[in-house]
Coordinates of C-alpha atoms in Angstrom, one line a residue:
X9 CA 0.0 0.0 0.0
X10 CA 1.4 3.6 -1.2
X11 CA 0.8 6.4 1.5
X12 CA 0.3 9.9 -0.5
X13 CA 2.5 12.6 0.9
X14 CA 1.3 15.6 2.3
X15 CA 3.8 17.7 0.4
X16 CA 2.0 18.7 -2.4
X17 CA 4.4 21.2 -3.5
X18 CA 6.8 18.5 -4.3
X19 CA 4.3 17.4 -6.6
X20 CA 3.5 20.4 -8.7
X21 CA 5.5 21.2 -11.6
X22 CA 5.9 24.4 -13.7
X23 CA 5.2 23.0 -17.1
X24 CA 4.8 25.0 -20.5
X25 CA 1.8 23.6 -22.0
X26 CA 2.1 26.5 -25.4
X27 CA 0.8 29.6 -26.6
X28 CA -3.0 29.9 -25.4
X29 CA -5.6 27.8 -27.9
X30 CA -2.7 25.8 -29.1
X31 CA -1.7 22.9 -26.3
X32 CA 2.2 21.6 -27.1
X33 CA 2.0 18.0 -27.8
X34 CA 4.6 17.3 -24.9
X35 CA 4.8 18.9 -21.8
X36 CA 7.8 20.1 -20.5
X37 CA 9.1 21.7 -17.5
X38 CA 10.4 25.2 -17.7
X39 CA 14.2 24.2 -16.1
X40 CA 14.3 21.8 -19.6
X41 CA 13.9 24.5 -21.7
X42 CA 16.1 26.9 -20.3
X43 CA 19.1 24.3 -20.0
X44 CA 18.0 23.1 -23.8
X45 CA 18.3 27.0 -24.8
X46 CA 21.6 26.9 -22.9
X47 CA 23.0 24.2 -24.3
X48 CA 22.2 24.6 -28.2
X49 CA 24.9 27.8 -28.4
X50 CA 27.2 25.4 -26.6
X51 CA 27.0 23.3 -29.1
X52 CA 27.6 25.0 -31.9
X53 CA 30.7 27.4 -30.4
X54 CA 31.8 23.5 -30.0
X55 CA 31.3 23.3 -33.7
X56 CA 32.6 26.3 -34.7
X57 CA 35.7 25.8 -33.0
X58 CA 36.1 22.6 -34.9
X59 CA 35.0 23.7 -38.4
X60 CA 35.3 27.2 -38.5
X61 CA 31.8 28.0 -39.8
X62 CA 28.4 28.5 -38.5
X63 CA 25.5 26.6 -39.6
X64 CA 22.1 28.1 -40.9
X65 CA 20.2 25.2 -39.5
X66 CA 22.6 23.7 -36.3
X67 CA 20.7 20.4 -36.8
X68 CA 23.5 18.2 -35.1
X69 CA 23.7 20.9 -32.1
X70 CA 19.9 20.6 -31.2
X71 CA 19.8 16.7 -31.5
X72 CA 22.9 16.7 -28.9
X73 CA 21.3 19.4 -26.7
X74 CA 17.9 17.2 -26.8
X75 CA 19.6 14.4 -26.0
X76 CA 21.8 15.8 -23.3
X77 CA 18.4 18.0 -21.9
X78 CA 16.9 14.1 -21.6
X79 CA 19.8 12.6 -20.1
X80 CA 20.4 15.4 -17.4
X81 CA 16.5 15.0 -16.3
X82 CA 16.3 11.7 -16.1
X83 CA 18.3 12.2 -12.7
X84 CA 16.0 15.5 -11.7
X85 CA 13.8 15.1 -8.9
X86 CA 12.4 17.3 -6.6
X87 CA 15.1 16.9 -3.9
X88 CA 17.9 17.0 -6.4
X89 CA 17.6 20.1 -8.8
X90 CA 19.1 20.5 -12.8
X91 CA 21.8 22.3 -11.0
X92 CA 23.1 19.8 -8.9
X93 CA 23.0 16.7 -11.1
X94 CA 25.1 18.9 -13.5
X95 CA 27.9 19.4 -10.6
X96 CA 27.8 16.1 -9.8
X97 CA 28.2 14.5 -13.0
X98 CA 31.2 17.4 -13.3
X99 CA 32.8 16.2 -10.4
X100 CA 32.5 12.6 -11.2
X101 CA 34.1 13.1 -14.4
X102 CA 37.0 14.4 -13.0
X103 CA 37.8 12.8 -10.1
X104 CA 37.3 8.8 -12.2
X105 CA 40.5 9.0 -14.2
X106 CA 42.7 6.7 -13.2
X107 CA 46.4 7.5 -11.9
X108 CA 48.7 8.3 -14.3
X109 CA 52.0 6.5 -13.1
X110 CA 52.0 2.9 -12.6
X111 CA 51.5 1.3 -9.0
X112 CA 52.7 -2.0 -8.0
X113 CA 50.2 -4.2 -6.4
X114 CA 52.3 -5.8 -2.9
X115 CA 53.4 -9.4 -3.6
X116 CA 52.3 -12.2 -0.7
X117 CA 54.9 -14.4 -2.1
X118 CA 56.9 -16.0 0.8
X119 CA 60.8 -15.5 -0.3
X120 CA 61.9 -18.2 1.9
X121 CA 60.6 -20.9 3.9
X122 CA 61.5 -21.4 7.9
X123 CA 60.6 -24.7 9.9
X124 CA 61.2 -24.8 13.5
X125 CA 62.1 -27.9 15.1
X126 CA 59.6 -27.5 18.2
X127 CA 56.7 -27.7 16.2
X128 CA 57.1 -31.1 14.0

């Protein structure tokens, strides 16, 4: 049996539903477009840097900024914000490379064997 919360502000949800008389077929929070806006110039300076031109249409840039927009909020919840999934996969990134410089694991390999006579 599922108990409702009393928080009902953890259940509301600013969504753009469109221009009035005209409903969007998907409904979106507001957070999704603003990172989607973000991310879409980010993009394309990406591809500029690369290519040294600007697109008319940056088809590949919104694809990656939809995809990215999708992947971010699939970890958004209301007790972890946009904002903080973002610094955490950030800080993730960084911190998983491996070391650089080679370690040696210890060796348990005995380099001699000793018997004592009280014992057998």
């Amino acid at each position: 049996m599922r108990l409702r919360t009393d928080d009902d502000i953890y259940r509301a949800r600013l969504l753009y539903l469109g221009p009035p008389g005209y409903t969007l077929p998907v409904h979106l929070p507001y957070a999704q477009y603003g990172l989607f806006i973000v991310l879409v110039p980010c993009y394309m300076f990406v591809h500029w840097l690369f290519t040294m031109r600007v697109e008319v249409f940056p088809a590949w840039e919104i694809a990656l900024a939809m995809v990215t927009t999708s992947f971010v909020f699939r970890y958004v919840d209301p007790d972890r914000p946009a904002r903080m999934v973002i610094r955490t996969a950030l800080t993730d990134w960084r911190a998983s490379r491996e070391q650089r410089g080679e370690r040696r694991e210890p060796r348990l390999v005995a380099r001699r064997i000793r018997i004592r006579g009280e014992l057998t």
